[in-house]
XYZ file of C-alpha atoms in Angstrom:
540
model
C 102.025 76.899 34.012
C 99.605 73.974 34.330
C 102.339 71.359 34.506
C 103.859 73.005 37.597
C 100.591 72.441 39.458
C 100.833 68.669 39.017
C 102.429 66.892 41.959
C 105.484 64.736 41.494
C 104.384 61.086 41.156
C 106.436 60.058 44.188
C 104.292 62.172 46.544
C 101.759 59.332 46.626
C 104.397 56.607 47.145
C 104.875 54.945 50.524
C 107.828 52.708 51.287
C 107.862 49.234 52.826
C 110.724 46.903 53.714
C 113.122 49.793 54.381
C 112.467 51.307 50.986
C 112.839 48.071 49.029
C 109.328 48.399 47.596
C 106.890 51.258 47.202
C 103.094 51.262 47.057
C 100.914 54.094 45.842
C 97.282 55.030 46.297
C 95.987 57.055 43.380
C 92.721 58.916 43.667
C 90.819 58.187 40.469
C 87.352 59.695 40.786
C 84.860 61.410 43.022
C 81.842 59.151 42.658
C 78.977 60.669 40.677
C 76.280 58.340 41.962
C 73.529 58.930 44.522
C 73.437 55.744 46.596
C 70.418 56.797 48.618
C 68.263 56.556 45.513
C 69.099 52.846 45.153
C 67.366 51.983 48.425
C 70.167 50.596 50.603
C 71.281 53.753 52.349
C 74.200 56.056 51.662
C 76.919 53.510 52.512
C 78.054 50.482 50.510
C 77.683 48.268 53.583
C 73.955 48.111 52.789
C 74.463 46.641 49.314
C 75.530 43.572 47.413
C 78.422 44.896 45.310
C 80.075 43.291 42.290
C 82.855 44.981 40.337
C 84.176 43.830 36.970
C 87.914 43.594 36.417
C 89.978 45.803 34.096
C 88.354 49.000 35.351
C 84.919 47.591 34.553
C 81.447 48.565 35.792
C 80.091 48.177 39.312
C 76.720 46.538 39.999
C 74.988 47.249 43.299
C 71.757 45.961 44.811
C 70.232 46.509 48.203
C 71.188 43.710 50.610
C 67.968 42.757 52.367
C 69.891 40.922 55.082
C 71.411 44.211 56.295
C 69.740 46.785 58.488
C 69.741 50.333 57.186
C 69.018 53.612 58.888
C 65.469 54.835 58.462
C 64.994 58.039 56.540
C 64.077 58.710 52.944
C 64.787 55.115 51.946
C 61.818 53.491 50.227
C 61.116 49.778 50.045
C 60.198 48.772 46.520
C 60.829 45.828 44.229
C 64.504 44.813 43.964
C 66.490 46.923 41.543
C 70.050 46.378 40.331
C 71.901 49.513 39.348
C 75.039 49.461 37.224
C 77.576 52.280 37.344
C 80.967 53.024 35.865
C 84.001 53.265 38.155
C 83.380 57.005 38.364
C 79.761 56.489 39.462
C 78.169 57.389 36.122
C 74.908 55.476 35.706
C 75.002 52.822 32.971
C 71.911 50.628 33.432
C 68.940 49.829 35.648
C 67.672 46.255 35.970
C 64.311 45.585 37.590
C 64.422 42.174 39.259
C 61.062 40.386 39.388
C 62.190 36.865 40.350
C 62.988 35.419 43.788
C 65.792 36.538 46.104
C 69.147 37.247 44.483
C 71.963 35.118 45.894
C 74.952 36.447 43.980
C 76.082 38.972 41.377
C 79.148 38.710 39.151
C 80.639 39.622 35.799
C 81.791 37.671 32.769
C 84.948 38.508 30.832
C 82.780 40.319 28.267
C 81.193 42.517 30.966
C 77.857 40.765 31.066
C 76.256 40.876 34.503
C 75.360 37.458 35.945
C 72.455 37.434 38.417
C 71.692 34.162 40.236
C 68.635 33.678 42.442
C 67.764 31.195 45.186
C 65.744 29.013 42.783
C 68.788 28.295 40.636
C 67.809 30.592 37.778
C 70.469 32.891 36.431
C 70.450 35.626 33.834
C 73.178 37.264 31.802
C 72.497 40.958 31.210
C 74.249 43.268 28.819
C 74.463 46.970 29.577
C 71.361 47.659 27.492
C 69.282 45.459 29.811
C 68.781 42.586 27.362
C 69.263 39.206 28.988
C 69.548 35.476 28.434
C 68.066 33.165 31.050
C 69.287 29.723 32.185
C 68.768 27.303 35.065
C 70.977 25.188 37.320
C 68.530 22.306 37.046
C 66.032 20.452 39.207
C 68.244 19.958 42.291
C 68.813 23.682 42.677
C 65.136 24.394 42.028
C 63.977 21.881 44.658
C 66.530 22.447 47.430
C 67.426 26.050 46.684
C 70.730 27.847 46.271
C 72.306 28.992 49.527
C 75.395 30.717 48.173
C 77.375 31.063 44.958
C 80.671 32.369 43.620
C 80.660 33.833 40.116
C 83.878 34.212 38.151
C 84.539 35.319 34.584
C 84.375 31.844 33.033
C 81.571 30.284 35.073
C 80.043 29.881 38.516
C 79.876 27.445 41.419
C 76.674 27.271 43.493
C 76.101 25.694 46.909
C 72.683 24.016 47.068
C 70.478 23.240 50.053
C 71.760 19.658 49.970
C 75.289 20.969 50.608
C 76.478 19.992 47.142
C 78.438 22.181 44.735
C 77.190 22.687 41.175
C 79.614 24.051 38.603
C 78.676 25.840 35.384
C 81.427 26.155 32.779
C 80.924 28.921 30.265
C 77.846 31.012 29.606
C 75.949 29.115 26.927
C 73.573 27.299 29.264
C 75.694 24.168 29.771
C 74.380 21.499 32.107
C 75.869 21.965 35.594
C 78.395 19.430 36.859
C 78.614 18.223 40.447
C 81.881 18.762 42.338
C 83.186 16.289 44.867
C 82.690 17.556 48.431
C 82.908 16.238 52.007
C 79.745 15.435 53.935
C 78.464 18.668 55.477
C 75.420 19.467 57.565
C 75.973 23.228 57.549
C 77.472 25.529 54.905
C 81.234 26.184 54.922
C 82.363 28.994 57.194
C 83.962 30.636 54.163
C 84.829 29.521 50.652
C 86.176 30.728 47.335
C 86.604 29.372 43.824
C 89.937 29.201 42.016
C 89.125 29.630 38.294
C 90.542 27.062 35.856
C 93.271 29.425 34.655
C 94.664 29.599 38.208
C 94.871 25.870 38.949
C 97.303 23.155 37.891
C 94.442 20.844 36.929
C 92.866 23.485 34.651
C 89.560 22.823 36.395
C 87.743 25.075 38.832
C 88.582 24.259 42.439
C 86.689 25.154 45.611
C 88.723 26.097 48.677
C 86.549 26.055 51.788
C 86.829 26.242 55.548
C 84.988 23.373 57.260
C 85.204 23.208 61.044
C 88.917 23.648 61.846
C 90.480 22.687 58.527
C 90.556 23.508 54.817
C 89.184 21.307 52.040
C 89.917 21.643 48.342
C 87.371 20.210 45.914
C 87.191 19.747 42.176
C 85.169 17.559 39.829
C 87.162 14.444 40.771
C 87.999 14.545 44.463
C 88.013 16.490 47.694
C 91.108 16.691 49.883
C 91.462 17.566 53.544
C 94.527 19.807 53.743
C 94.809 19.216 57.523
C 95.191 22.892 58.311
C 95.409 23.420 62.064
C 94.374 26.757 63.477
C 90.940 27.107 61.907
C 88.172 27.893 61.484
C 88.972 30.464 58.797
C 86.515 33.336 58.458
C 87.940 34.814 55.245
C 89.772 33.271 52.294
C 91.236 35.183 49.342
C 93.352 34.035 46.403
C 96.055 36.122 44.758
C 95.451 37.175 41.131
C 97.929 34.600 39.849
C 96.401 31.853 42.021
C 99.739 30.926 43.631
C 99.009 32.214 47.134
C 96.106 32.243 49.572
C 95.289 34.588 52.436
C 93.471 32.884 55.321
C 92.059 34.760 58.311
C 91.491 32.674 61.423
C 88.771 33.244 63.998
C 91.544 34.253 66.418
C 92.550 37.171 64.116
C 95.692 35.606 62.661
C 96.226 36.230 58.967
C 98.110 33.460 57.201
C 99.625 33.808 53.744
C 100.357 30.379 52.289
C 101.074 28.855 48.909
C 97.984 27.524 47.135
C 99.387 23.980 47.262
C 99.379 24.291 51.090
C 103.040 23.308 51.294
C 104.509 26.493 52.727
C 103.441 29.290 55.039
C 104.823 32.561 53.718
C 103.678 34.928 56.443
C 101.665 35.026 59.656
C 100.351 38.307 61.021
C 98.142 39.133 64.000
C 95.609 41.664 62.712
C 94.426 42.414 66.243
C 97.518 44.638 66.450
C 96.014 46.906 63.791
C 94.159 49.976 65.009
C 91.310 50.994 62.689
C 89.991 54.527 63.332
C 86.822 54.675 65.419
C 83.794 53.970 63.288
C 81.161 56.582 62.538
C 78.397 56.708 65.122
C 75.824 56.755 62.350
C 76.689 53.196 61.319
C 74.590 50.265 62.413
C 77.631 47.972 62.392
C 78.013 46.063 65.640
C 81.792 45.998 65.542
C 84.509 48.028 63.878
C 87.192 45.520 64.851
C 86.125 42.802 62.392
C 87.341 42.981 58.791
C 84.635 43.319 56.169
C 86.747 41.976 53.304
C 90.141 40.450 52.550
C 91.733 40.941 49.140
C 95.020 41.097 47.309
C 97.004 44.012 45.900
C 98.908 42.386 43.085
C 100.314 39.010 44.075
C 102.563 39.994 46.979
C 100.464 42.187 49.306
C 97.189 41.616 51.146
C 94.491 44.226 51.773
C 92.368 44.061 54.925
C 89.221 46.188 54.725
C 87.427 47.537 57.782
C 84.272 49.686 57.889
C 86.231 52.912 57.460
C 89.806 52.022 56.490
C 91.960 49.592 54.546
C 95.285 48.175 55.702
C 97.911 46.947 53.245
C 100.097 44.114 54.532
C 103.317 44.027 52.542
C 105.616 41.097 51.710
C 107.726 41.628 54.832
C 104.863 42.013 57.295
C 104.880 45.835 57.359
C 101.617 47.714 56.960
C 100.193 50.859 55.384
C 96.774 52.305 56.164
C 94.233 54.191 54.061
C 91.301 55.934 55.749
C 87.836 56.357 54.228
C 84.734 58.249 55.285
C 82.500 55.258 54.511
C 82.716 51.510 53.983
C 85.237 50.618 51.249
C 84.783 47.760 48.800
C 87.760 45.975 47.200
C 87.839 45.073 43.506
C 90.941 42.991 42.774
C 92.744 43.740 39.524
C 95.680 41.861 37.953
C 98.144 44.563 39.055
C 96.466 46.215 42.022
C 93.116 46.906 43.639
C 90.338 49.393 43.079
C 88.934 50.637 46.361
C 85.400 51.938 45.904
C 83.458 53.777 48.580
C 80.325 55.908 48.582
C 82.388 59.011 47.816
C 85.508 58.032 45.924
C 87.315 55.457 43.828
C 91.036 54.846 44.379
C 93.610 52.513 42.881
C 96.304 50.940 45.059
C 99.245 49.153 43.485
C 102.880 48.344 43.913
C 104.877 50.994 42.067
C 105.887 49.402 38.734
C 109.558 48.549 38.361
C 110.231 50.880 35.436
C 108.578 53.848 37.152
C 110.468 53.054 40.336
C 113.816 52.944 38.538
C 113.248 56.302 36.816
C 111.590 58.417 39.512
C 112.643 56.895 42.844
C 114.554 59.547 44.831
C 118.249 58.746 44.706
C 117.879 56.128 41.980
C 121.153 55.222 40.244
C 119.488 53.335 37.390
C 120.548 54.409 33.881
C 116.951 55.431 33.145
C 117.035 57.853 36.099
C 120.203 59.491 34.742
C 118.623 59.747 31.296
C 115.507 61.361 32.735
C 117.572 63.844 34.768
C 119.665 64.676 31.716
C 116.530 65.267 29.661
C 115.035 67.517 32.348
C 118.299 69.455 32.686
C 118.539 69.913 28.943
C 114.904 71.083 28.714
C 115.418 73.653 31.471
C 118.591 75.008 29.854
C 116.835 75.225 26.500
C 113.989 77.133 28.089
C 116.470 79.491 29.762
C 118.273 80.340 26.508
C 115.038 80.676 24.585
C 114.937 77.617 22.345
C 117.406 75.656 20.303
C 118.095 71.993 20.531
C 120.522 69.228 19.808
C 122.739 69.708 16.797
C 123.791 66.421 15.241
C 127.240 66.322 13.683
C 127.751 63.610 11.064
C 131.501 63.126 11.670
C 131.300 60.364 14.282
C 127.670 59.424 15.045
C 126.182 58.179 18.295
C 126.938 60.024 21.514
C 130.125 61.602 20.202
C 128.250 62.998 17.236
C 125.808 65.165 19.167
C 126.557 68.628 20.509
C 124.048 70.025 22.996
C 123.615 73.771 22.720
C 121.799 73.710 26.042
C 125.008 72.910 27.923
C 127.472 70.190 28.680
C 125.947 68.696 31.866
C 123.291 66.666 30.017
C 125.816 65.645 27.369
C 128.181 64.326 30.032
C 125.424 62.269 31.670
C 124.535 60.684 28.349
C 128.174 59.883 27.584
C 128.552 58.150 30.952
C 125.642 55.795 30.329
C 126.400 54.960 26.697
C 126.566 51.155 27.217
C 123.139 51.154 28.936
C 121.481 53.906 26.937
C 119.217 51.621 24.904
C 117.924 49.968 28.078
C 117.368 53.390 29.662
C 115.308 54.515 26.678
C 113.151 51.394 26.893
C 112.665 51.931 30.636
C 111.498 55.526 30.109
C 109.045 54.398 27.442
C 107.637 51.703 29.732
C 107.509 54.108 32.695
C 105.457 56.546 30.614
C 102.877 53.805 30.135
C 102.713 53.148 33.882
C 102.212 56.817 34.785
C 98.707 58.340 35.009
C 99.330 62.080 34.809
C 99.595 63.368 31.247
C 102.297 65.902 32.152
C 104.581 63.187 33.492
C 103.774 60.862 30.622
C 105.093 63.563 28.305
C 108.204 64.132 30.410
C 109.041 60.427 30.358
C 108.454 60.136 26.618
C 110.547 63.262 26.079
C 113.358 61.590 28.022
C 113.077 58.534 25.776
C 113.095 60.744 22.682
C 116.104 62.619 24.032
C 118.019 59.368 24.571
C 117.094 58.023 21.135
C 118.934 60.937 19.525
C 122.215 59.446 20.798
C 121.649 55.941 19.430
C 122.804 54.799 16.012
C 120.112 52.206 15.316
C 116.699 52.728 16.869
C 113.450 50.849 16.359
C 110.790 53.596 16.474
C 107.851 51.200 16.924
C 107.886 50.906 20.761
C 107.942 54.691 21.108
C 105.148 55.227 18.585
C 103.039 52.394 19.953
C 103.317 53.726 23.507
C 102.259 57.181 22.373
C 99.176 55.702 20.710
C 98.394 53.539 23.729
C 98.573 56.480 26.119
C 96.161 58.507 23.999
C 93.685 55.632 24.169
C 94.129 55.098 27.912
C 93.789 58.800 28.704
C 90.576 58.951 26.684
C 88.872 56.045 28.471
C 90.058 57.185 31.930
C 88.126 60.449 31.607
C 85.433 60.487 34.302
C 82.531 60.593 31.832
C 83.794 57.286 30.408
C 85.036 55.966 33.754
C 87.313 53.058 32.762
C 90.469 53.417 34.916
C 92.493 50.838 33.036
C 96.228 50.571 33.603
C 98.792 49.917 30.907
C 99.316 46.359 32.169
C 95.576 45.697 32.124
C 95.368 47.090 28.595
C 98.079 44.722 27.372
C 96.323 41.770 29.053
C 92.918 42.688 27.669
C 93.877 43.676 24.070
C 92.585 46.671 22.063
C 89.885 44.581 20.376
C 88.339 43.608 23.702
C 88.475 47.219 24.846
C 86.520 48.219 21.741
C 83.962 45.528 22.550
C 83.542 46.970 26.039
C 83.114 50.498 24.738
C 80.597 49.253 22.201
C 78.593 47.424 24.868
C 78.281 50.747 26.717
C 76.905 52.339 23.520
C 80.035 54.508 23.217
C 80.076 53.856 19.492
C 81.666 57.137 18.434
C 84.583 56.798 20.847
C 85.039 53.146 19.885
C 85.009 54.050 16.198
C 87.579 56.817 16.664
C 89.888 54.508 18.623
C 89.497 51.769 16.004
C 90.431 54.199 13.229
C 93.320 55.578 15.272
C 94.719 52.085 15.906
C 93.953 50.899 12.344
C 91.525 48.221 13.552
C 88.464 47.042 11.645
C 85.360 49.055 12.606
C 82.882 46.430 11.351
C 81.797 45.036 14.780
C 81.228 48.570 16.085
C 79.095 49.592 13.110
C 77.124 46.356 13.316
C 76.379 46.871 17.020
C 75.409 50.492 16.384
C 73.013 49.484 13.606
C 71.428 46.756 15.781
C 71.013 49.211 18.648
C 69.287 51.704 16.350
C 66.905 49.033 15.105
C 66.171 47.888 18.661
C 65.253 51.436 19.647
C 62.480 51.461 17.061
C 60.787 48.465 18.685
C 58.238 48.807 21.511
C 60.104 49.168 24.817
C 63.424 49.651 23.042
C 64.264 45.959 23.283
C 65.263 46.286 26.945
C 64.765 43.614 29.546
C 63.595 40.925 27.156
C 64.767 37.354 26.902
């Protein structure tokens, strides 16, 4: 009976462009954390927030530049708290140095903390850190702002120069070319090396009424009329930029500044009235701009998020508190004080199978499988009887009835593609019940094929068991199938190991036939560290 209580996946889909594309918001977790205990109030607007990609951890620290409501909040030394995406506490870092300027994550889920004196530390989730410095210029003039990305960081010093650090082994910072400035840029971002044609980090910044791009060789005025730009965001693939002007016009342009893709007046949006308990001065100003995949832009307000689709149509998602956007390769995590959601464009394979009225071969295969399963249940068992006289579709007689058999016969030329689509759709689906239904459809279709490679089916089954295990709220890693394929199983095991989830990592390694040596080594080192005074935490 449990499977009948699970909603159809399409209930969370919303259409844009007259049904050409669908987007879904999936509720992942009710947050387990208690924000009030961190010292910045019960809303994320009072914190510096940094989320790691691929369903990674979330670091929060009280933002001393923000006012918070008086109450039980206590003012103590700065503390950085690290939580999973479900709000499960992972680490506490006591910060004893000067003011923190920026937080960020490396690709190996080490937390980077940079202060105003140019010192930065890399923390693992056990609290052990390595400490480095940006050099004498940063120490003397101070660091005003910084952007941290997985492969390095770029810091803006008091002399209005940009210092770039490549890698995390304490390399000497390089100086980027920049125009003469007397005040900091209105807004700026960094395009990581893997998103640029030059394969070097590039700064995109709003200065006065135009946009400059800077790298280690030159700075270029892009002669963008219409500025200044209060927010800048780059798509995950680095090919597009979202620019928000001071006059509330959102521009979507190519990252080479050659073509404007879309212009939208966000003043036409109507965010719900903000809670009276907030100290925010305005609910009409966006708090954050981000991307959902590489073809939709998210505009976050204090209590809602708008999705601007490829054709200029919008969807809205309401929240009880300030949402924070964490951009993923295939969507966006939206984290608030109470919940964690995932918004994405519905994957193509899932769309082709489950879209209402779909005429794709995979949809017919899925319907045939469901029809056959229902008829089998009605007659009390049985199955497909394979006759050896002709093979393929003509060699299978379905005791459950002829309707499913006729559907399969009609799609014979496309049956192999339909099977592959059902397998891929199973990987894109989150609910276990529907994963099974989609894999059952693939298995049903395979029975009608002469030559079948079983490896994709088996591999997907293994992958889904791994993904379902790490998505459980006590683990709190809401990784999608696409993210898993980008990250690799070995890197996932490294992330589990860094969280001291050695048993789960070991079981997954054995299940996937991967070498357990790194896991056992980390476990042994952690046990030894626990025998030392202080447990080896928070030491250089």
